[in-house]
PDB file of C-alpha atoms in Angstrom:
ATOM      1  CA  MET A   1      16.397 -31.318  31.297  1.00 44.00           C
ATOM      2  CA  THR A   2      16.036 -27.276  31.656  1.00 49.00           C
ATOM      3  CA  THR A   3      13.708 -24.714  30.446  1.00 44.00           C
ATOM      4  CA  ARG A   4      16.678 -24.086  28.121  1.00 46.00           C
ATOM      5  CA  GLN A   5      17.802 -27.424  26.913  1.00 48.00           C
ATOM      6  CA  ASP A   6      14.130 -27.977  26.420  1.00 44.00           C
ATOM      7  CA  ALA A   7      13.420 -24.790  24.272  1.00 45.00           C
ATOM      8  CA  THR A   8      17.201 -25.488  22.171  1.00 49.00           C
ATOM      9  CA  SER A   9      16.149 -29.695  21.786  1.00 49.00           C
ATOM     10  CA  LEU A  10      12.242 -27.992  20.203  1.00 46.00           C
ATOM     11  CA  GLY A  11      14.701 -25.579  18.289  1.00 51.00           C
ATOM     12  CA  HIS A  12      16.617 -27.811  16.878  1.00 50.00           C
ATOM     13  CA  GLN A  13      13.444 -30.195  16.161  1.00 53.00           C
ATOM     14  CA  ALA A  14      12.027 -27.316  13.618  1.00 52.00           C
ATOM     15  CA  ALA A  15      15.816 -26.403  11.999  1.00 51.00           C
ATOM     16  CA  ARG A  16      15.048 -30.136  10.532  1.00 55.00           C
ATOM     17  CA  SER A  17      11.234 -30.184  10.443  1.00 69.00           C
ATOM     18  CA  ASP A  18      10.010 -30.757   6.893  1.00 76.00           C
ATOM     19  CA  VAL A  19       7.416 -27.786   7.754  1.00 82.00           C
ATOM     20  CA  LEU A  20      10.238 -25.045   7.809  1.00 83.00           C
ATOM     21  CA  ASP A  21      12.118 -26.765   4.762  1.00 86.00           C
ATOM     22  CA  VAL A  22       9.195 -25.599   2.017  1.00 88.00           C
ATOM     23  CA  ALA A  23       8.825 -22.684   4.375  1.00 89.00           C
ATOM     24  CA  ILE A  24      12.158 -21.716   3.381  1.00 90.00           C
ATOM     25  CA  ARG A  25      12.312 -23.238  -0.441  1.00 92.00           C
ATOM     26  CA  LEU A  26       9.074 -20.962  -0.655  1.00 92.00           C
ATOM     27  CA  GLY A  27      10.625 -17.598   1.010  1.00 92.00           C
ATOM     28  CA  LEU A  28      13.590 -17.475  -1.529  1.00 93.00           C
ATOM     29  CA  VAL A  29      11.505 -18.238  -4.278  1.00 93.00           C
ATOM     30  CA  ALA A  30       9.146 -14.740  -2.922  1.00 91.00           C
ATOM     31  CA  TYR A  31      13.069 -13.140  -2.984  1.00 91.00           C
ATOM     32  CA  GLY A  32      14.280 -14.283  -6.069  1.00 93.00           C
ATOM     33  CA  VAL A  33      10.972 -12.532  -7.408  1.00 91.00           C
ATOM     34  CA  VAL A  34      11.750  -9.235  -6.064  1.00 91.00           C
ATOM     35  CA  HIS A  35      15.281  -9.408  -6.769  1.00 92.00           C
ATOM     36  CA  LEU A  36      14.363 -10.881 -10.719  1.00 92.00           C
ATOM     37  CA  LEU A  37      11.456  -6.677 -10.570  1.00 90.00           C
ATOM     38  CA  ILE A  38      14.340  -4.651  -9.255  1.00 89.00           C
ATOM     39  CA  ALA A  39      16.491  -6.202 -12.211  1.00 91.00           C
ATOM     40  CA  TRP A  40      13.679  -5.686 -14.562  1.00 90.00           C
ATOM     41  CA  LEU A  41      13.487  -1.566 -12.939  1.00 88.00           C
ATOM     42  CA  ALA A  42      16.906  -0.836 -13.402  1.00 89.00           C
ATOM     43  CA  PHE A  43      16.954  -1.402 -16.204  1.00 88.00           C
ATOM     44  CA  GLN A  44      14.312   0.159 -17.497  1.00 87.00           C
ATOM     45  CA  LEU A  45      16.075   3.067 -15.398  1.00 87.00           C
ATOM     46  CA  ALA A  46      19.357   2.680 -17.728  1.00 88.00           C
ATOM     47  CA  LEU A  47      16.765   2.711 -21.191  1.00 85.00           C
ATOM     48  CA  GLY A  48      15.877   6.230 -19.650  1.00 80.00           C
ATOM     49  CA  ASN A  49      12.688   5.295 -18.270  1.00 77.00           C
ATOM     50  CA  ASN A  50      12.073   7.283 -15.024  1.00 70.00           C
ATOM     51  CA  GLU A  51       9.294   6.260 -13.975  1.00 67.00           C
ATOM     52  CA  GLY A  52       9.633   3.621 -11.432  1.00 67.00           C
ATOM     53  CA  GLN A  53      12.069   3.010  -8.083  1.00 74.00           C
ATOM     54  CA  ALA A  54      14.844   0.510  -8.152  1.00 73.00           C
ATOM     55  CA  SER A  55      14.278  -1.127  -5.490  1.00 73.00           C
ATOM     56  CA  ASP A  56      11.733  -3.305  -3.357  1.00 78.00           C
ATOM     57  CA  GLN A  57       9.438  -1.001  -2.361  1.00 76.00           C
ATOM     58  CA  GLY A  58       8.992   0.295  -5.841  1.00 77.00           C
ATOM     59  CA  ALA A  59       8.845  -4.000  -7.464  1.00 81.00           C
ATOM     60  CA  MET A  60       5.898  -4.018  -5.335  1.00 83.00           C
ATOM     61  CA  HIS A  61       4.176  -0.720  -6.505  1.00 80.00           C
ATOM     62  CA  HIS A  62       4.872  -2.091  -9.680  1.00 78.00           C
ATOM     63  CA  LEU A  63       3.644  -5.557  -8.718  1.00 79.00           C
ATOM     64  CA  ALA A  64       0.142  -3.730  -6.725  1.00 78.00           C
ATOM     65  CA  GLY A  65      -0.426  -2.311 -10.784  1.00 76.00           C
ATOM     66  CA  LYS A  66      -0.914  -6.217 -12.308  1.00 78.00           C
ATOM     67  CA  PRO A  67      -3.547  -8.263 -12.124  1.00 77.00           C
ATOM     68  CA  PHE A  68      -3.892 -10.370  -9.024  1.00 78.00           C
ATOM     69  CA  GLY A  69      -0.504  -7.571  -7.896  1.00 80.00           C
ATOM     70  CA  GLU A  70      -1.946  -7.427  -4.546  1.00 85.00           C
ATOM     71  CA  LEU A  71      -2.079 -11.501  -3.671  1.00 87.00           C
ATOM     72  CA  LEU A  72       1.388 -11.823  -4.994  1.00 87.00           C
ATOM     73  CA  ILE A  73       2.810  -8.766  -2.584  1.00 88.00           C
ATOM     74  CA  TRP A  74       0.690 -10.775  -0.053  1.00 90.00           C
ATOM     75  CA  SER A  75       2.476 -13.187  -1.297  1.00 90.00           C
ATOM     76  CA  ILE A  76       5.975 -11.961  -0.566  1.00 89.00           C
ATOM     77  CA  ALA A  77       5.153 -11.140   2.519  1.00 89.00           C
ATOM     78  CA  ILE A  78       4.429 -14.416   4.002  1.00 91.00           C
ATOM     79  CA  GLY A  79       7.001 -15.444   1.571  1.00 91.00           C
ATOM     80  CA  MET A  80      10.033 -13.784   3.883  1.00 90.00           C
ATOM     81  CA  PHE A  81       8.343 -13.741   7.435  1.00 92.00           C
ATOM     82  CA  PHE A  82       9.140 -17.207   6.793  1.00 90.00           C
ATOM     83  CA  LEU A  83      13.171 -16.694   6.075  1.00 90.00           C
ATOM     84  CA  VAL A  84      13.109 -14.399   9.203  1.00 91.00           C
ATOM     85  CA  CYS A  85      11.459 -17.070  11.301  1.00 90.00           C
ATOM     86  CA  TRP A  86      13.932 -19.730   9.500  1.00 87.00           C
ATOM     87  CA  ARG A  87      17.146 -17.163  10.120  1.00 88.00           C
ATOM     88  CA  LEU A  88      15.958 -15.915  13.453  1.00 89.00           C
ATOM     89  CA  LEU A  89      15.848 -20.033  14.772  1.00 87.00           C
ATOM     90  CA  GLU A  90      19.009 -20.593  13.007  1.00 84.00           C
ATOM     91  CA  GLY A  91      21.137 -17.794  15.171  1.00 82.00           C
ATOM     92  CA  ALA A  92      19.603 -18.960  18.225  1.00 82.00           C
ATOM     93  CA  VAL A  93      20.042 -22.545  17.850  1.00 78.00           C
ATOM     94  CA  GLY A  94      22.499 -22.166  14.710  1.00 73.00           C
ATOM     95  CA  HIS A  95      26.268 -23.277  13.809  1.00 71.00           C
ATOM     96  CA  ARG A  96      27.385 -25.005  17.272  1.00 73.00           C
ATOM     97  CA  ASP A  97      29.532 -26.949  15.295  1.00 71.00           C
ATOM     98  CA  GLU A  98      31.436 -23.743  15.003  1.00 70.00           C
ATOM     99  CA  ASP A  99      34.087 -22.777  17.833  1.00 73.00           C
ATOM    100  CA  GLU A 100      32.567 -19.743  20.398  1.00 73.00           C
ATOM    101  CA  PRO A 101      34.453 -16.906  18.748  1.00 77.00           C
ATOM    102  CA  LYS A 102      33.393 -17.882  15.653  1.00 77.00           C
ATOM    103  CA  ARG A 103      30.042 -19.664  16.337  1.00 78.00           C
ATOM    104  CA  TRP A 104      28.672 -15.917  17.871  1.00 79.00           C
ATOM    105  CA  LEU A 105      30.059 -14.321  14.539  1.00 81.00           C
ATOM    106  CA  LEU A 106      27.818 -16.307  12.091  1.00 79.00           C
ATOM    107  CA  ARG A 107      24.552 -16.507  14.218  1.00 82.00           C
ATOM    108  CA  ALA A 108      25.163 -12.661  14.358  1.00 84.00           C
ATOM    109  CA  GLY A 109      25.418 -12.359  10.323  1.00 83.00           C
ATOM    110  CA  SER A 110      21.817 -14.692  10.674  1.00 85.00           C
ATOM    111  CA  TRP A 111      19.974 -11.808  13.216  1.00 86.00           C
ATOM    112  CA  GLY A 112      21.421  -8.950  10.246  1.00 86.00           C
ATOM    113  CA  LYS A 113      19.651 -11.576   7.681  1.00 86.00           C
ATOM    114  CA  ALA A 114      16.621 -11.573   9.489  1.00 88.00           C
ATOM    115  CA  ALA A 115      16.569  -8.176   9.473  1.00 88.00           C
ATOM    116  CA  VAL A 116      17.384  -7.741   5.857  1.00 86.00           C
ATOM    117  CA  TYR A 117      14.028 -10.302   4.618  1.00 89.00           C
ATOM    118  CA  ALA A 118      11.884  -8.634   6.961  1.00 89.00           C
ATOM    119  CA  ALA A 119      12.702  -4.635   5.525  1.00 86.00           C
ATOM    120  CA  VAL A 120      11.532  -6.537   2.434  1.00 87.00           C
ATOM    121  CA  GLY A 121       8.546  -7.956   3.823  1.00 87.00           C
ATOM    122  CA  LEU A 122       7.468  -4.351   5.901  1.00 88.00           C
ATOM    123  CA  SER A 123       7.993  -3.281   1.905  1.00 84.00           C
ATOM    124  CA  ALA A 124       5.295  -5.656   0.815  1.00 86.00           C
ATOM    125  CA  LEU A 125       2.891  -4.813   3.345  1.00 87.00           C
ATOM    126  CA  LYS A 126       3.441  -0.982   3.757  1.00 85.00           C
ATOM    127  CA  VAL A 127       2.081  -1.181  -0.877  1.00 84.00           C
ATOM    128  CA  VAL A 128      -0.391  -3.788  -0.180  1.00 81.00           C
ATOM    129  CA  LEU A 129      -1.631  -1.799   3.446  1.00 84.00           C
ATOM    130  CA  GLY A 130      -1.599   1.549   1.458  1.00 78.00           C
ATOM    131  CA  SER A 131       1.213   3.110   3.369  1.00 59.00           C
ATOM    132  CA  GLY A 132       3.833   2.691   1.356  1.00 52.00           C
ATOM    133  CA  SER A 133       3.546   5.993  -0.596  1.00 51.00           C
ATOM    134  CA  SER A 134       7.173   7.908  -0.689  1.00 47.00           C
ATOM    135  CA  GLY A 135       7.861  11.732   0.033  1.00 46.00           C
ATOM    136  CA  GLN A 136       6.048  12.110   3.414  1.00 46.00           C
ATOM    137  CA  GLY A 137       7.727  12.646   6.406  1.00 46.00           C
ATOM    138  CA  ARG A 138      11.154  13.499   7.087  1.00 51.00           C
ATOM    139  CA  SER A 139      13.534  10.722   6.301  1.00 61.00           C
ATOM    140  CA  ALA A 140      15.526   8.253   9.002  1.00 70.00           C
ATOM    141  CA  THR A 141      18.517   9.432   8.001  1.00 73.00           C
ATOM    142  CA  ALA A 142      17.773  13.153   8.905  1.00 73.00           C
ATOM    143  CA  LYS A 143      16.019  12.034  12.407  1.00 74.00           C
ATOM    144  CA  LEU A 144      19.031  10.039  12.925  1.00 74.00           C
ATOM    145  CA  MET A 145      21.019  13.097  12.053  1.00 77.00           C
ATOM    146  CA  ASP A 146      18.987  15.049  14.539  1.00 76.00           C
ATOM    147  CA  LEU A 147      20.367  12.974  17.552  1.00 77.00           C
ATOM    148  CA  PRO A 148      23.614  14.209  18.771  1.00 79.00           C
ATOM    149  CA  ALA A 149      26.345  12.530  17.332  1.00 79.00           C
ATOM    150  CA  GLY A 150      24.338  12.318  14.174  1.00 78.00           C
ATOM    151  CA  PRO A 151      26.589  12.927  12.053  1.00 82.00           C
ATOM    152  CA  TRP A 152      28.684   9.459  12.937  1.00 86.00           C
ATOM    153  CA  ILE A 153      26.061   7.158  13.438  1.00 86.00           C
ATOM    154  CA  VAL A 154      24.775   7.680   9.908  1.00 84.00           C
ATOM    155  CA  GLY A 155      28.675   7.457   9.490  1.00 86.00           C
ATOM    156  CA  LEU A 156      28.514   4.062  11.306  1.00 89.00           C
ATOM    157  CA  VAL A 157      25.297   2.794   9.550  1.00 86.00           C
ATOM    158  CA  GLY A 158      27.011   3.598   6.194  1.00 87.00           C
ATOM    159  CA  LEU A 159      30.306   1.891   6.664  1.00 90.00           C
ATOM    160  CA  GLY A 160      27.987  -1.779   7.928  1.00 89.00           C
ATOM    161  CA  ILE A 161      25.716  -1.239   4.630  1.00 88.00           C
ATOM    162  CA  ALA A 162      28.884  -0.680   2.891  1.00 90.00           C
ATOM    163  CA  GLY A 163      30.326  -3.766   4.687  1.00 90.00           C
ATOM    164  CA  TYR A 164      27.630  -6.163   3.885  1.00 89.00           C
ATOM    165  CA  GLY A 165      28.667  -5.078   0.088  1.00 91.00           C
ATOM    166  CA  ALA A 166      32.125  -6.113   0.420  1.00 94.00           C
ATOM    167  CA  ASN A 167      31.259  -9.770   2.044  1.00 91.00           C
ATOM    168  CA  GLN A 168      28.647 -10.473  -0.520  1.00 92.00           C
ATOM    169  CA  ILE A 169      30.948  -9.793  -3.315  1.00 95.00           C
ATOM    170  CA  ARG A 170      33.557 -11.877  -1.295  1.00 94.00           C
ATOM    171  CA  ARG A 171      31.472 -14.271  -1.582  1.00 92.00           C
ATOM    172  CA  GLY A 172      30.651 -13.954  -5.616  1.00 93.00           C
ATOM    173  CA  LEU A 173      34.953 -14.662  -6.160  1.00 94.00           C
ATOM    174  CA  THR A 174      35.196 -16.830  -3.316  1.00 93.00           C
ATOM    175  CA  GLU A 175      31.907 -18.957  -4.441  1.00 90.00           C
ATOM    176  CA  LYS A 176      31.554 -19.450  -1.210  1.00 90.00           C
ATOM    177  CA  TYR A 177      27.681 -18.971  -2.356  1.00 90.00           C
ATOM    178  CA  ARG A 178      28.445 -22.412  -3.333  1.00 91.00           C
ATOM    179  CA  GLU A 179      27.539 -24.006   0.086  1.00 89.00           C
ATOM    180  CA  HIS A 180      23.655 -23.142  -0.415  1.00 88.00           C
ATOM    181  CA  LEU A 181      23.655 -25.715  -3.095  1.00 90.00           C
ATOM    182  CA  SER A 182      23.139 -28.944  -3.251  1.00 89.00           C
ATOM    183  CA  ALA A 183      25.079 -31.370  -4.475  1.00 89.00           C
ATOM    184  CA  GLU A 184      22.740 -31.961  -7.623  1.00 89.00           C
ATOM    185  CA  GLY A 185      22.326 -28.255  -7.764  1.00 88.00           C
ATOM    186  CA  LYS A 186      26.026 -27.761  -8.664  1.00 89.00           C
ATOM    187  CA  SER A 187      26.753 -30.679 -11.254  1.00 88.00           C
ATOM    188  CA  GLY A 188      26.453 -30.976 -15.012  1.00 89.00           C
ATOM    189  CA  GLU A 189      25.261 -28.075 -17.317  1.00 89.00           C
ATOM    190  CA  SER A 190      22.589 -26.894 -14.904  1.00 90.00           C
ATOM    191  CA  GLY A 191      25.075 -26.428 -11.945  1.00 90.00           C
ATOM    192  CA  THR A 192      27.204 -25.011 -13.672  1.00 92.00           C
ATOM    193  CA  ALA A 193      24.934 -22.702 -14.915  1.00 93.00           C
ATOM    194  CA  TYR A 194      23.126 -22.170 -11.464  1.00 93.00           C
ATOM    195  CA  LEU A 195      26.781 -21.153  -9.895  1.00 94.00           C
ATOM    196  CA  TRP A 196      27.791 -18.196 -12.639  1.00 95.00           C
ATOM    197  CA  LEU A 197      24.749 -16.774 -11.952  1.00 94.00           C
ATOM    198  CA  GLY A 198      25.102 -16.926  -7.865  1.00 94.00           C
ATOM    199  CA  LYS A 199      28.998 -15.340  -8.879  1.00 94.00           C
ATOM    200  CA  TYR A 200      27.758 -12.806 -11.221  1.00 94.00           C
ATOM    201  CA  GLY A 201      25.011 -11.923  -9.013  1.00 95.00           C
ATOM    202  CA  TYR A 202      26.643 -11.669  -5.507  1.00 95.00           C
ATOM    203  CA  VAL A 203      28.764  -9.329  -6.931  1.00 95.00           C
ATOM    204  CA  ALA A 204      26.188  -7.113  -9.174  1.00 93.00           C
ATOM    205  CA  LYS A 205      24.189  -6.915  -5.834  1.00 93.00           C
ATOM    206  CA  GLY A 206      27.862  -6.714  -3.452  1.00 93.00           C
ATOM    207  CA  VAL A 207      28.458  -3.446  -5.555  1.00 92.00           C
ATOM    208  CA  ALA A 208      25.171  -1.505  -5.624  1.00 91.00           C
ATOM    209  CA  ILE A 209      25.048  -2.044  -1.973  1.00 91.00           C
ATOM    210  CA  CYS A 210      28.480  -0.527  -1.104  1.00 92.00           C
ATOM    211  CA  ILE A 211      26.772   2.545  -3.356  1.00 90.00           C
ATOM    212  CA  VAL A 212      24.364   2.694  -0.859  1.00 88.00           C
ATOM    213  CA  GLY A 213      26.918   2.384   1.914  1.00 87.00           C
ATOM    214  CA  GLY A 214      28.727   5.263   0.160  1.00 88.00           C
ATOM    215  CA  LEU A 215      25.868   7.159  -0.146  1.00 86.00           C
ATOM    216  CA  PHE A 216      24.954   7.066   3.650  1.00 85.00           C
ATOM    217  CA  GLY A 217      29.078   7.721   4.136  1.00 86.00           C
ATOM    218  CA  TYR A 218      28.660  11.336   1.336  1.00 84.00           C
ATOM    219  CA  ALA A 219      25.741  12.067   3.391  1.00 83.00           C
ATOM    220  CA  ALA A 220      27.937  12.210   7.272  1.00 84.00           C
ATOM    221  CA  ILE A 221      30.526  13.547   5.831  1.00 85.00           C
ATOM    222  CA  SER A 222      28.468  16.772   4.221  1.00 82.00           C
ATOM    223  CA  HIS A 223      25.946  17.210   6.969  1.00 77.00           C
ATOM    224  CA  ASP A 224      23.354  16.701   4.442  1.00 74.00           C
ATOM    225  CA  PRO A 225      20.801  13.505   4.602  1.00 73.00           C
ATOM    226  CA  ASP A 226      19.096  14.043   1.241  1.00 69.00           C
ATOM    227  CA  LYS A 227      22.952  12.556   0.068  1.00 71.00           C
ATOM    228  CA  SER A 228      21.721   9.500   1.514  1.00 72.00           C
ATOM    229  CA  GLY A 229      19.482   7.130  -0.186  1.00 72.00           C
ATOM    230  CA  GLY A 230      18.664   2.904  -1.344  1.00 77.00           C
ATOM    231  CA  LEU A 231      19.022   1.348  -3.903  1.00 79.00           C
ATOM    232  CA  ASP A 232      17.462   3.371  -6.164  1.00 79.00           C
ATOM    233  CA  GLN A 233      19.058   5.996  -5.365  1.00 80.00           C
ATOM    234  CA  ALA A 234      22.068   4.490  -5.647  1.00 84.00           C
ATOM    235  CA  LEU A 235      21.884   3.118  -9.044  1.00 84.00           C
ATOM    236  CA  ARG A 236      20.599   6.245 -10.049  1.00 84.00           C
ATOM    237  CA  THR A 237      23.991   8.238  -9.084  1.00 85.00           C
ATOM    238  CA  VAL A 238      25.787   4.701 -11.594  1.00 86.00           C
ATOM    239  CA  LEU A 239      23.339   6.473 -14.339  1.00 83.00           C
ATOM    240  CA  GLN A 240      24.780   9.510 -13.902  1.00 85.00           C
ATOM    241  CA  GLN A 241      28.733   8.395 -14.592  1.00 85.00           C
ATOM    242  CA  PRO A 242      29.832   7.920 -17.456  1.00 84.00           C
ATOM    243  CA  PHE A 243      28.849   5.428 -19.385  1.00 85.00           C
ATOM    244  CA  GLY A 244      26.735   5.503 -16.850  1.00 84.00           C
ATOM    245  CA  PRO A 245      23.335   3.486 -18.690  1.00 89.00           C
ATOM    246  CA  PHE A 246      25.915   0.490 -19.451  1.00 91.00           C
ATOM    247  CA  LEU A 247      27.218   0.146 -16.010  1.00 90.00           C
ATOM    248  CA  LEU A 248      23.361   0.154 -14.759  1.00 90.00           C
ATOM    249  CA  ALA A 249      22.525  -2.217 -16.869  1.00 92.00           C
ATOM    250  CA  VAL A 250      25.117  -4.682 -16.111  1.00 92.00           C
ATOM    251  CA  ILE A 251      24.421  -4.263 -12.450  1.00 92.00           C
ATOM    252  CA  ALA A 252      20.677  -4.856 -13.435  1.00 91.00           C
ATOM    253  CA  LEU A 253      22.048  -7.991 -15.264  1.00 94.00           C
ATOM    254  CA  GLY A 254      23.919  -9.067 -12.209  1.00 93.00           C
ATOM    255  CA  LEU A 255      20.459  -8.454  -9.619  1.00 93.00           C
ATOM    256  CA  GLY A 256      18.864  -9.942 -12.455  1.00 93.00           C
ATOM    257  CA  CYS A 257      21.911 -13.168 -11.558  1.00 95.00           C
ATOM    258  CA  TYR A 258      20.561 -13.631  -8.443  1.00 94.00           C
ATOM    259  CA  GLY A 259      17.287 -13.688  -8.234  1.00 94.00           C
ATOM    260  CA  LEU A 260      17.834 -16.546 -10.370  1.00 95.00           C
ATOM    261  CA  PHE A 261      20.381 -18.079  -8.341  1.00 95.00           C
ATOM    262  CA  CYS A 262      18.039 -17.768  -5.549  1.00 93.00           C
ATOM    263  CA  LEU A 263      15.463 -18.894  -7.983  1.00 94.00           C
ATOM    264  CA  ALA A 264      17.971 -21.833  -8.380  1.00 93.00           C
ATOM    265  CA  ARG A 265      19.038 -22.655  -4.529  1.00 92.00           C
ATOM    266  CA  ALA A 266      14.678 -22.904  -3.551  1.00 92.00           C
ATOM    267  CA  ARG A 267      14.852 -25.681  -5.786  1.00 91.00           C
ATOM    268  CA  HIS A 268      18.341 -27.239  -4.919  1.00 91.00           C
ATOM    269  CA  LEU A 269      18.802 -26.160  -1.134  1.00 86.00           C
ATOM    270  CA  SER A 270      21.195 -27.510   0.697  1.00 78.00           C
ATOM    271  CA  LYS A 271      20.396 -28.973   4.203  1.00 62.00           C
TER     272      LYS A 271
END
């Protein structure tokens, strides 16, 4: 057996291990908690409270001021590390039953999800290590704008973000998320509730992410990096629209549903 075959075999063994199963469940719980906190901050924003940021880092700052907050943030960081390891492993040896083109597309998706989880984990580490304050230095978008073809790069980033958001909406509308739950998690009244949480949650999160992508696109067109922004700025953009507080409350409720679906998924994880 070659070294590559040895590595692949070890990867498959790790992918089927009980230890990884527990780690994934813990990571999903942490991810769900983060979304519930973001939903709470977004709802507060809809009610006129502008103090907190409705984002990953804003959620961490909110936790930091609570009893045992630092311990909880460390738990989230560790949970995200587990999810990153899972998706990297999945990207390396997973999706073997698929045909070659689709297999690599799915593996690229797994690596993309690893990057999303890593970003949340880094937000947690920045806050708990005391380096997560905002407003320091130039933004990443501004630095990208300084590069050759910088606006084009920012525009492509925006397209990628919007594409990810559109895919979340698609998964919600087509109920593709059902595959994340075991048969038990999709049966009975509780299963029906979990599926409704997933549908609403995926669509709402997708809409919010599409707005983030739109902000990057607008920044690229206007050559103004200050027009771009993360989830918090996207939600504040919603707030400025007609019926903004109502629309923001609807999105906040959806983000909360996504968080609850993550908790349901942790309990009824599909093998």
